[in-house]
Coordinates of C-alpha atoms in Angstrom, one line a residue:
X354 CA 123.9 130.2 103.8
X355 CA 124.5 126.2 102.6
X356 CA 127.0 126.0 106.0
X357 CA 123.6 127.2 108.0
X358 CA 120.7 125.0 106.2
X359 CA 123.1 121.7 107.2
X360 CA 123.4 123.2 110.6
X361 CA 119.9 124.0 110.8
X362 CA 119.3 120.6 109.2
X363 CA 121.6 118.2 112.2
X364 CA 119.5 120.5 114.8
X365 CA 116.7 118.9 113.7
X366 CA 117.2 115.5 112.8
X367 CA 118.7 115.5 116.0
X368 CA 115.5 116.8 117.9
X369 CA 114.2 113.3 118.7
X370 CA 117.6 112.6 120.7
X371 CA 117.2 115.8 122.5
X372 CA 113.4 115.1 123.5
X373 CA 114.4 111.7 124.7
X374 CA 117.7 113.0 126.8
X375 CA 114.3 115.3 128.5
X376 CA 112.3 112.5 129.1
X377 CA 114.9 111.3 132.1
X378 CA 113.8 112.6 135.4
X379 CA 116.9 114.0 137.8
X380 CA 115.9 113.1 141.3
X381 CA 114.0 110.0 141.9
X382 CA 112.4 108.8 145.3
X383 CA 113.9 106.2 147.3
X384 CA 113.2 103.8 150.4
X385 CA 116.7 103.3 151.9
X386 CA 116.7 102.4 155.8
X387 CA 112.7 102.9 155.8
X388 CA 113.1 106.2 154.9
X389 CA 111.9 108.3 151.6
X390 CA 114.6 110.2 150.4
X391 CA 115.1 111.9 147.0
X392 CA 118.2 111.5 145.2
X393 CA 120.0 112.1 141.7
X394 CA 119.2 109.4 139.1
X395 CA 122.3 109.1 138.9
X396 CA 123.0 107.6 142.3
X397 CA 120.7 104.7 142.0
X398 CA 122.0 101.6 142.1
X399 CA 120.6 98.0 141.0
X400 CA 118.5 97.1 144.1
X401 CA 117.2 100.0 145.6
X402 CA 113.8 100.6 146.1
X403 CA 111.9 103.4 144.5
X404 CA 108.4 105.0 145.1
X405 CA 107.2 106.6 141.8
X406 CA 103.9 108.6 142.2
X407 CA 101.2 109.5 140.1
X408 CA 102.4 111.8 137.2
X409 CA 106.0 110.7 137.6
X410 CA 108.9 109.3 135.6
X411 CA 110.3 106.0 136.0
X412 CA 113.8 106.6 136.4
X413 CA 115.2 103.5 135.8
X414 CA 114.7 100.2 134.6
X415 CA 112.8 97.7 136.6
X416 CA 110.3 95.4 138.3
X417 CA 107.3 96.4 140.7
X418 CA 107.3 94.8 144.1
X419 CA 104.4 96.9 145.4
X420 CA 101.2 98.6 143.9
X421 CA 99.9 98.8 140.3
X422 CA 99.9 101.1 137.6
X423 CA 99.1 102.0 134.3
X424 CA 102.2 103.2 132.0
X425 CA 102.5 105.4 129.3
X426 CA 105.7 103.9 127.3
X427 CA 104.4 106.1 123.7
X428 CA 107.8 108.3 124.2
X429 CA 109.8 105.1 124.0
X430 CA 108.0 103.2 122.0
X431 CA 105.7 104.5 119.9
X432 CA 102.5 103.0 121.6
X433 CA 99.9 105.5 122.4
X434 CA 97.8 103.2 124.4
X435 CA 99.1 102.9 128.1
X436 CA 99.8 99.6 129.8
X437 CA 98.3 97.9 133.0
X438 CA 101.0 96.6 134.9
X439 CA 101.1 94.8 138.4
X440 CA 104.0 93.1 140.9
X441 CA 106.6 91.1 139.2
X442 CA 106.0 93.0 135.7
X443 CA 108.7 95.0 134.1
X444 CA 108.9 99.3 133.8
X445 CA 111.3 101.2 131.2
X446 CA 112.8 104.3 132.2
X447 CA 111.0 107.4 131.4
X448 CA 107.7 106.0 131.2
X449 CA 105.0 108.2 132.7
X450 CA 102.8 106.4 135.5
X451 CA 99.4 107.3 135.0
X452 CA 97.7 105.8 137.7
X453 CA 98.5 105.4 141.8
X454 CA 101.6 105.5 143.6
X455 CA 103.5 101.7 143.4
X456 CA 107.1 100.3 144.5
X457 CA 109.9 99.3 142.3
X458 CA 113.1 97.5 142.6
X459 CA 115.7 98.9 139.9
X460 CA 117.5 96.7 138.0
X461 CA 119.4 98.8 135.2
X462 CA 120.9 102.1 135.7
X463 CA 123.2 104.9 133.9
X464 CA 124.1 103.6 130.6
X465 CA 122.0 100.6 130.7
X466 CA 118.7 101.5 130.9
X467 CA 116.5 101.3 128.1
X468 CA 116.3 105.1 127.4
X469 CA 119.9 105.5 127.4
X470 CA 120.4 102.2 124.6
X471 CA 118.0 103.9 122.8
X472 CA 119.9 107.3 123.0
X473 CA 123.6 105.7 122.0
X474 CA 121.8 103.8 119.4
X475 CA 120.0 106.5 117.8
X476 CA 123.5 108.9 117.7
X477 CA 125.9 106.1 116.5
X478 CA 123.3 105.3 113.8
X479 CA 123.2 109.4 112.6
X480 CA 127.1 109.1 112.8
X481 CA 127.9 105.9 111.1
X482 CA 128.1 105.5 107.4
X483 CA 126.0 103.7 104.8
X484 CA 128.1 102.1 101.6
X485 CA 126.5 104.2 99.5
X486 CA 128.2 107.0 101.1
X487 CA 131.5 105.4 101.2
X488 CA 131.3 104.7 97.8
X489 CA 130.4 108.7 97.7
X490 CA 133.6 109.3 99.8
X491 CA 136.1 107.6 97.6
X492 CA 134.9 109.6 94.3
X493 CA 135.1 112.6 96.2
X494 CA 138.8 111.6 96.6
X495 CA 139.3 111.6 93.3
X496 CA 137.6 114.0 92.5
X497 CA 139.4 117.0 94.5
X498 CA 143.2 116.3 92.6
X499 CA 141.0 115.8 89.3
X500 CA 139.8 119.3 90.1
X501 CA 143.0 120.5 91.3
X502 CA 144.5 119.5 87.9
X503 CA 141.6 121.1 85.7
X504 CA 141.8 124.2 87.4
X505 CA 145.9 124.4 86.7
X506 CA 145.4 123.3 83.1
X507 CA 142.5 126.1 82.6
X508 CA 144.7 128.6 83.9
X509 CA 147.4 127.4 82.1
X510 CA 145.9 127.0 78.8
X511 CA 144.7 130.8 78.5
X512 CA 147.6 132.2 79.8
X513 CA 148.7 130.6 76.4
X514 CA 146.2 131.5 74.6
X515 CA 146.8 135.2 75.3
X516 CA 144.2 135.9 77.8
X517 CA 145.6 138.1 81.1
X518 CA 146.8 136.6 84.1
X519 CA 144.1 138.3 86.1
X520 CA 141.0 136.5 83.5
X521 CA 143.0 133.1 83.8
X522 CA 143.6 133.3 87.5
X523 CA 139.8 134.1 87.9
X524 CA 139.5 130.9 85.7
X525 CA 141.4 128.4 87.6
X526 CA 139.3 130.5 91.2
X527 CA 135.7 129.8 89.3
X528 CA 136.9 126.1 88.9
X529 CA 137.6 125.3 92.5
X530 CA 135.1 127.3 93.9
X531 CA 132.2 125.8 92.1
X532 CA 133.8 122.5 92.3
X533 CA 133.8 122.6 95.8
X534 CA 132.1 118.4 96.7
X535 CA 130.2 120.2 99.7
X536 CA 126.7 118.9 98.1
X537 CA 128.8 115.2 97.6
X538 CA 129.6 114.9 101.5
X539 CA 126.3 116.1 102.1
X540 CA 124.0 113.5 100.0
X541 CA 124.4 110.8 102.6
X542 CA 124.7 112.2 106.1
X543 CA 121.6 114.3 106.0
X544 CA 119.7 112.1 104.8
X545 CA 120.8 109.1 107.3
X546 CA 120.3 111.8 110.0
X547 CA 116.8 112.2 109.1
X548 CA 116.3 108.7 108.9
X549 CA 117.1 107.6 112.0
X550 CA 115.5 110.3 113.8
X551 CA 112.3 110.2 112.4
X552 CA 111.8 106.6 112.3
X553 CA 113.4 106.6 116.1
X554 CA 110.2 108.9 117.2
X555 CA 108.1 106.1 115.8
X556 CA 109.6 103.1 118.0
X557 CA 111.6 102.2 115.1
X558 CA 115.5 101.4 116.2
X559 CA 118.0 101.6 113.0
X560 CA 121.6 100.8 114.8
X561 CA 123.4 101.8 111.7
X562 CA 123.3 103.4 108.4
X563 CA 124.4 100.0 107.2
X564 CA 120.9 98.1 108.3
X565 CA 119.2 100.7 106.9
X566 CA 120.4 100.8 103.3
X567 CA 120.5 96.8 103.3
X568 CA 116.7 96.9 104.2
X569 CA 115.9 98.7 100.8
X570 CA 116.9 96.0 99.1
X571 CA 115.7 92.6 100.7
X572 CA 113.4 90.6 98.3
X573 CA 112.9 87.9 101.4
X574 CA 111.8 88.5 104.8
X575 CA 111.4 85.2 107.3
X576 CA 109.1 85.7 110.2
X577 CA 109.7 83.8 113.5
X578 CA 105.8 82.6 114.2
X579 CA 105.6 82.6 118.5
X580 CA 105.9 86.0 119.7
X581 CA 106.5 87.9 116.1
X582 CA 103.4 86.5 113.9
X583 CA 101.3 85.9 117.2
X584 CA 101.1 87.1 120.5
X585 CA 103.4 84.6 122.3
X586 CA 100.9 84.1 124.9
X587 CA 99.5 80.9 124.5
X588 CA 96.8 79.3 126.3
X589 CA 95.3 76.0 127.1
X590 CA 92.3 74.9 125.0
X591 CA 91.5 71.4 125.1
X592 CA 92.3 68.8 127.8
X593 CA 91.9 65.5 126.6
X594 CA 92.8 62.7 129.0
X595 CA 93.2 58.8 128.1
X596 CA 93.9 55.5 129.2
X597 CA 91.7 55.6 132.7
X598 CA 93.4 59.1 133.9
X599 CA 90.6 62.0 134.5
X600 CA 91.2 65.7 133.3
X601 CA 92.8 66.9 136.5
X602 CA 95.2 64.1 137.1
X603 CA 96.2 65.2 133.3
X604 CA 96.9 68.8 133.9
X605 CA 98.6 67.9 137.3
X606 CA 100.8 65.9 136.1
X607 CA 101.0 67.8 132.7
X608 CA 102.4 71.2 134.6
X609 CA 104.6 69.1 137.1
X610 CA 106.8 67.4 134.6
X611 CA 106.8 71.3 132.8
X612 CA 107.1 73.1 135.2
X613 CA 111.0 73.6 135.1
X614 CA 110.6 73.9 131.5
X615 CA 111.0 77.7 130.4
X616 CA 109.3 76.9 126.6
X617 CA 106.1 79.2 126.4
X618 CA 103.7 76.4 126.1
X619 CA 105.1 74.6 128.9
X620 CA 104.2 78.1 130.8
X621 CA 100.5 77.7 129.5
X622 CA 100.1 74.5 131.1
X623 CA 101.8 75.3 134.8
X624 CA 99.9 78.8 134.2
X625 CA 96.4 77.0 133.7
X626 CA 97.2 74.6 136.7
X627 CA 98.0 77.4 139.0
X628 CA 94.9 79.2 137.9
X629 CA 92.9 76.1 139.0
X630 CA 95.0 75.9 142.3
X631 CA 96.1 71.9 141.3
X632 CA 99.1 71.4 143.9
X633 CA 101.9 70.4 141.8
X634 CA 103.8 67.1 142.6
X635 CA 107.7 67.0 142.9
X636 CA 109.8 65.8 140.1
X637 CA 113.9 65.3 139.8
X638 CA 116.0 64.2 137.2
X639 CA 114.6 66.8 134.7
X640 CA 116.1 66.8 131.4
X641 CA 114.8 68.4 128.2
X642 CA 115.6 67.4 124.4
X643 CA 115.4 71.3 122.8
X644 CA 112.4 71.4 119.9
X645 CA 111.0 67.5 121.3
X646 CA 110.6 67.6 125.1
X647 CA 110.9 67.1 128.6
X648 CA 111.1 64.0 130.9
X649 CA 111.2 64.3 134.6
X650 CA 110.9 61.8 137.8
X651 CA 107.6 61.8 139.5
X652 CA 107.1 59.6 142.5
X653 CA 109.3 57.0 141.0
X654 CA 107.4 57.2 137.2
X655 CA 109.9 57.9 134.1
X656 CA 107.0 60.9 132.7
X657 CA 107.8 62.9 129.7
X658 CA 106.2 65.3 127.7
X659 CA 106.6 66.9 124.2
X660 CA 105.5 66.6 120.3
X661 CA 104.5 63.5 118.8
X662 CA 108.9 63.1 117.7
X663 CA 109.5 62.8 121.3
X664 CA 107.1 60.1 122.1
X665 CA 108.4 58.1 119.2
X666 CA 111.9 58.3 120.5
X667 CA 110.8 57.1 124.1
X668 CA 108.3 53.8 122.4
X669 CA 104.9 55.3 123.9
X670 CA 102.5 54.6 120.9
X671 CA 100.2 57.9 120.1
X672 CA 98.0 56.1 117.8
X673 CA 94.7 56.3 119.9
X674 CA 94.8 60.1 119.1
X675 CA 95.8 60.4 115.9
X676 CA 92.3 61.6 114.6
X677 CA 92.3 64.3 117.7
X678 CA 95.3 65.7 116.9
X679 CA 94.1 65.8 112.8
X680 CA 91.2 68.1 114.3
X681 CA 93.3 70.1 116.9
X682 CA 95.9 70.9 114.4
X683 CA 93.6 71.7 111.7
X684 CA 92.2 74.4 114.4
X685 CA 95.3 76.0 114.4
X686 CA 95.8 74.1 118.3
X687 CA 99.6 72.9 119.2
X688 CA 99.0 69.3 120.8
X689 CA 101.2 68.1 123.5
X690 CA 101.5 64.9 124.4
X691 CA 102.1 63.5 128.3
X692 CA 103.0 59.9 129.2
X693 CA 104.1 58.2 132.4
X694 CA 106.9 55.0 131.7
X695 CA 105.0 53.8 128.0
X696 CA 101.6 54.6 129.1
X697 CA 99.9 57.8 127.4
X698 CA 98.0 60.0 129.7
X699 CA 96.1 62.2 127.2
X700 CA 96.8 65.6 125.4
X701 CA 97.0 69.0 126.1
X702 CA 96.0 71.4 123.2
X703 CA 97.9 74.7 123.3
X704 CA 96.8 77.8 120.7
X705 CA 98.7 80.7 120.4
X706 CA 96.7 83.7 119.3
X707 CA 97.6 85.8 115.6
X708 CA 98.2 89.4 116.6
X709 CA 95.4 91.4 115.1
X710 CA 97.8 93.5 113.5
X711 CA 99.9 90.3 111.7
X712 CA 97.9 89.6 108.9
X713 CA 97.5 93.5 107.7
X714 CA 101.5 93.2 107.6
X715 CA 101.8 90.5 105.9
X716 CA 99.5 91.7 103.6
X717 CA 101.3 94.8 102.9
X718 CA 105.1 93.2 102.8
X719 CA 103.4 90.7 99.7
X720 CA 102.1 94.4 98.3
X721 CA 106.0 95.3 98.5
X722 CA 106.9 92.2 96.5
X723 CA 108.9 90.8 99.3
X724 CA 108.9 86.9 99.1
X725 CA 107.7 85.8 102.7
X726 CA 109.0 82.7 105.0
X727 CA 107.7 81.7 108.1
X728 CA 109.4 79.8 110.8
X729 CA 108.0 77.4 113.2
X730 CA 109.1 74.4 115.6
X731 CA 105.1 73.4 114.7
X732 CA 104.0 70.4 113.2
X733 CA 102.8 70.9 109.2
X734 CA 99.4 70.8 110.0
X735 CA 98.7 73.2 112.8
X736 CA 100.9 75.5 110.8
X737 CA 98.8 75.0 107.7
X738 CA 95.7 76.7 109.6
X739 CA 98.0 79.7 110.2
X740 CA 99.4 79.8 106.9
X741 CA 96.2 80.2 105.6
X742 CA 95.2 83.0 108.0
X743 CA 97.8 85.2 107.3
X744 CA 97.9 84.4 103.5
X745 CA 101.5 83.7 103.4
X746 CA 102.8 81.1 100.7
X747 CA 106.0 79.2 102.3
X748 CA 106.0 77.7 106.0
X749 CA 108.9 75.6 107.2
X750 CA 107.5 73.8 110.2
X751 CA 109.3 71.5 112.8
X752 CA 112.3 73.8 113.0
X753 CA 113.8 73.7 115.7
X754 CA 115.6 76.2 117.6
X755 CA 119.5 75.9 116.6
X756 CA 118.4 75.2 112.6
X757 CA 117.0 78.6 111.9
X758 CA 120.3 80.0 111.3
X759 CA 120.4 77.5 108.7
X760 CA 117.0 77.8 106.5
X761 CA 118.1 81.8 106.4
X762 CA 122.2 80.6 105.2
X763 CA 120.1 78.2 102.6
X764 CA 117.9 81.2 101.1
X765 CA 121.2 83.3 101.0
X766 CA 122.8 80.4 99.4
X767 CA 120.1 80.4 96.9
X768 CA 120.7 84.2 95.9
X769 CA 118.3 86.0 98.4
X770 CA 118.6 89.0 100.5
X771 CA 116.7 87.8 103.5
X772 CA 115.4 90.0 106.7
X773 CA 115.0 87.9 109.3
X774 CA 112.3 89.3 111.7
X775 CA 112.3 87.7 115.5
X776 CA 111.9 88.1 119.4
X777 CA 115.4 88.4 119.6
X778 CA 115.9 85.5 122.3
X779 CA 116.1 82.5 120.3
X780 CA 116.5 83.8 117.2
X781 CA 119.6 86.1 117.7
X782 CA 122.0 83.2 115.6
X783 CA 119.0 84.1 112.4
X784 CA 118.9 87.5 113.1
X785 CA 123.1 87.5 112.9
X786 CA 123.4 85.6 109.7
X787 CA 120.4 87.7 108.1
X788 CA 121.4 90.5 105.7
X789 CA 119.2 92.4 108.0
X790 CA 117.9 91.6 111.7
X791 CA 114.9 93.2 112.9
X792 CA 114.1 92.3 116.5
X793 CA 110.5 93.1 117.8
X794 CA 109.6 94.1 121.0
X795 CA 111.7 96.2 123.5
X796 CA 113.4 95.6 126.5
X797 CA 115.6 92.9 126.1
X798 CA 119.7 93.2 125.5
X799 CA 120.1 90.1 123.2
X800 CA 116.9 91.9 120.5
X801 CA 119.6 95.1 121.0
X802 CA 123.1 93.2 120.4
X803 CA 121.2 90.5 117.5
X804 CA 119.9 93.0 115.5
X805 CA 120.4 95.7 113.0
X806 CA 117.1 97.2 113.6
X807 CA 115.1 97.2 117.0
X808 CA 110.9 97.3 116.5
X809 CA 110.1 99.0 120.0
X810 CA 106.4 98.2 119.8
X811 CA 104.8 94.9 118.9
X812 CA 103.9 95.5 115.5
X813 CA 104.7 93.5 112.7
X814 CA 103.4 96.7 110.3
X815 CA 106.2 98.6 111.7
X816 CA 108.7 96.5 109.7
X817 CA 106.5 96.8 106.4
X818 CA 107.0 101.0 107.7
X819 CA 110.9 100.1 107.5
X820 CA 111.2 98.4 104.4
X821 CA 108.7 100.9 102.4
X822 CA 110.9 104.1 104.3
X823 CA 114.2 102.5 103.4
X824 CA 113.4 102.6 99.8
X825 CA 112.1 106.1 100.0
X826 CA 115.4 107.2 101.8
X827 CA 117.9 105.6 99.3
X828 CA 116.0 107.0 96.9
X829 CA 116.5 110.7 98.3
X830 CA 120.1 109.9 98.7
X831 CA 120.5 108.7 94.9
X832 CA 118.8 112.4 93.9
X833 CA 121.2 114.2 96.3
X834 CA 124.1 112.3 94.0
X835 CA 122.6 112.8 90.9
X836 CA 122.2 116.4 91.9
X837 CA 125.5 117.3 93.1
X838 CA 127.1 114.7 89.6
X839 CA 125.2 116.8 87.6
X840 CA 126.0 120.2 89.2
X841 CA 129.3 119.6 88.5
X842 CA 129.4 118.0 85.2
X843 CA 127.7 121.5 84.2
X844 CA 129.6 123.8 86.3
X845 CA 132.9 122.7 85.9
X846 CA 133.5 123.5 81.7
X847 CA 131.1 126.6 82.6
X848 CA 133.8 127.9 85.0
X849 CA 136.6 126.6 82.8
X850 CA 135.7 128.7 80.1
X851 CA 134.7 126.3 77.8
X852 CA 131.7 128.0 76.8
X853 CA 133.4 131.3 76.3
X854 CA 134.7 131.5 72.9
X855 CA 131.3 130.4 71.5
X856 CA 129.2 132.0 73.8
X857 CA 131.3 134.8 75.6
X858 CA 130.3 132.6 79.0
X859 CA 132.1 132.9 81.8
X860 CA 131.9 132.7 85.6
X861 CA 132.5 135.0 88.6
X862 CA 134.1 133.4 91.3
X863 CA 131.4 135.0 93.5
X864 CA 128.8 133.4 91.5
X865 CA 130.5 130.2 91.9
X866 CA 130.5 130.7 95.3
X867 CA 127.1 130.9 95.3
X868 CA 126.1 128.1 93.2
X869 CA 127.9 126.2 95.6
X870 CA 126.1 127.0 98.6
X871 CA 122.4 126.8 96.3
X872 CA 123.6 123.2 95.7
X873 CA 124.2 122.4 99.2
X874 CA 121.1 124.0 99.9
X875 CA 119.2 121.4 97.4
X876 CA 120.6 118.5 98.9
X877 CA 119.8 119.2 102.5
X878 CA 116.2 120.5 101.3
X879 CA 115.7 117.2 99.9
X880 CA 116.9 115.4 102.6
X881 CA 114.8 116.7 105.2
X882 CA 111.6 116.5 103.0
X883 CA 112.5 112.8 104.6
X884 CA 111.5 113.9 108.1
X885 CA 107.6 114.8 106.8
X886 CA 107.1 111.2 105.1
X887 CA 103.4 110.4 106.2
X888 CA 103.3 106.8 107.3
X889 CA 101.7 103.9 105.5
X890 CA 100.5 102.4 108.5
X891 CA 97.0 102.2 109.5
X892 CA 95.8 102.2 113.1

């Protein structure tokens, strides 16, 4: 019965795996030589050309080149509300296209398409093993010869004492029967098997048993700002030009010097002079300083553009808007600063927008008592407006890129189990040296390979989900341990016959049988009372 309820119990936990493996469509359209013709999944290549029609699947990863549509990604990620997407945007495999037909060129296939990381990463994170159970696996080790030995010393001791060799056989039988560690090398797996799958349903990655029992006890999470905290879409505010040059020689010149740049708020600027068709001038001899700027040639002019750092280290004076950029970073607004040889143009302002969901995270991973850190390449005052909107004590501002790694080895240093939570593009060296790496958002191989944990859908809450359900699972495991300690400590001198002179107490090696199985039972009962845990998060 015991050998059934685990059975029953994998069959379960492994559901989720089984419903993704379903979500995979077998044939898929394609356009090869002008023609439509339907083929396996399996033999599409990078490249070709697919038509997916209304109702359909998206077999593979990839980019649309024709059409638009609105996708349902909820199976992958969680998200119930479906996406708008148009030419140039990017599809994961086995999303559901609600809307009109549309054109797609693949770009991952087989083994790495989203679906199918998701798939190895969900079963290598059931199989692998969490320190607590390898702590569980060495006392078991011991604990088989220890039993070995108690059941030849019972045997041995009534045969001395008189009793027959039929009572003391069935002595030494009741001791390894009801010894049996089936309940031990149970505690863990279930319960990591449950884990994984259920949090896997809701968009929540765990690569490893590992990440998962580290996240129960962090007491520090550090929160990447762009792209984690806020939306990572940031968008031009303010235009302020100086020194003679009008708004639209500003934002000209602004988005030709950034236009090779690939930082997001160099994007906002080229983005908002495209939108108001300025024709960009040509520019060579770019260079960029990571975290300060960018200089570039433009028709013979040395022009750079950056933070107020980068203007210092090329001698262009920034006084003249000193009391702007007070007011603009007070507002929460990035300023950037353009100048042509030592003259200053003017200022950009650039505000990212907080993700409505941020500040109810933040707000519950304080509820958790979890210290929190936030990480920005900002200046201290525009980060100050943010602090203060997401109620978060500790900011470390002007950070840039390669020194994040750093500020998480300094917490560690100072005794801190730190999470680091990030985009997973330049924050894989923090996520590595974290005890624990969360990446959020999907879709990108460097979140998968950074990271001990993968946050399919944009949600900071999901993290506060992973923390609280962590806890809740080590907790389940620690009462499976307890459970099948304590089974033992009682059955073992029960079986023995310790009880018997006093008590005339004995037991059948049937009943030990028995009590075996009702202990595995117990633990796998409790383990998938895991899979039912309501969620904390609000929608």
């Amino acid at each position: 019965v015991g050998k059934y309820i685990e059975e029953r119990s994998k069959g379960k936990t492994s559901d989720a795996v089984k419903k993704l493996m379903d979500l995979s469509p077998k044939t898929a359209l394609v356009l090869r030589d002008d023609t439509e013709t339907e083929i396996s999944v399996d033999e599409i290549v990078p490249g070709d050309i697919i038509i997916v029609k209304p109702g359909g699947r998206i077999p593979v990863d990839g980019v649309i080149t024709e059409g638009n549509a609105v996708v349902d990604q909820s199976a992958l990620t969680g998200e119930s509300i479906p996406l708008e997407k148009t030419i140039g945007d990017t599809l994961m495999s086995a999303s559901i296209n609600k809307t009109g037909s549309f054109r797609m060129r693949a770009t991952k296939v087989g083994s790495d398409t989203t679906l199918a990381k998701i798939i190895a990463l969900v079963e290598d994170a059931s199989a692998s093993k969490a320190p607590i159970a390898k702590l569980a696996d060495k006392i078991s080790a011991v604990f088989v010869p220890i039993v070995i030995i108690i059941a030849l010393v019972s045997t041995a001791v009534w045969l001395v004492l008189g009793s027959s060799f039929e009572f003391a056989l069935s002595i030494g039988i009741s001791v390894l029967v009801i010894s049996c560690p089936c309940a031990l090398g149970l505690a863990t797996p279930v319960a990591i098997m449950v884990a994984t799958g259920r949090n896997a349903t809701r968009g929540i990655l765990i690569k490893s048993a590992e990440a998962l029992e580290i996240a129960h006890s962090v007491d520090t999470v550090v929160l990447d700002k762009t792209g984690t905290v806020t939306e990572g879409l940031p968008s031009v505010t303010e235009v302020i030009p100086l020194n003679g040059v009008n708004s639209d020689e500003l934002v000209r010149v602004a988005a030709s010097i950034e236009k090779m740049s690939e930082h997001p708020l160099a994007q906002a600027i080229v983005k908002y002079a495209v939108e108001k068709s300025y024709v960009l001038s040509l520019t060579e001899n770019f260079s960029a300083v990571p975290g300060r700027g960018v200089t570039a040639d433009i028709s013979g002019e040395k022009c750079f553009a950056g933070n107020a750092a980068y203007m210092a280290d090329n001698n262009i004076d920034v006084t003249a808007v000193k009391n702007e950029v007070g007011r603009l970073s007070a507002e929460g607004k990035t300023p950037m600063y353009f100048a042509s040889n030592d003259k200053l143009l003017g200022i950009i302002a650039v505000a990212d927008t907080i993700r409505q969901t941020s500040i109810e995270a933040v707000r519950q991973l304080g509820d958790m008592g979890l210290d929190i850190v936030m990480l920005t390449g900002d200046n201290s005052a525009t980060t100050e407006a943010i602090r203060k909107q997401l109620g978060i004590n500790k900011v470390v501002s002007d950070v840039l890129p390669s020194e994040k790694e750093s500020v998480i080895r300094s917490l560690q240093e100072d005794g801190k189990r730190v999470a680091m939570i990030g985009d997973g593009i330049n924050d894989s060296p923090a996520l590595v040296r974290a005890d624990v790496g969360l990446a959020i958002g999907a879709g990108t191989d460097i979140a998968i390979e950074s990271a001990g944990i993968v946050l399919m859908k944009n949600d900071l809450r999901d993290a506060a989900e992973l923390f609280r359900y962590s806890k809740i699972t080590i907790r389940n495991i620690k009462q499976n341990l307890f459970w099948a300690f304590f089974y033992n400590t009682l059955g073992i001198p029960l079986a023995a016959g310790v009880f018997y002179p006093l008590f005339g107490l004995t037991l059948n090696p049937m009943i030990g049988a028995a009590a075996m199985s009702v202990s595995s039972i117990f633990v796998v009962t409790n383990a998938l009372r895991l899979y039912n845990t309501p969620s904390h998060k609000k929608s």
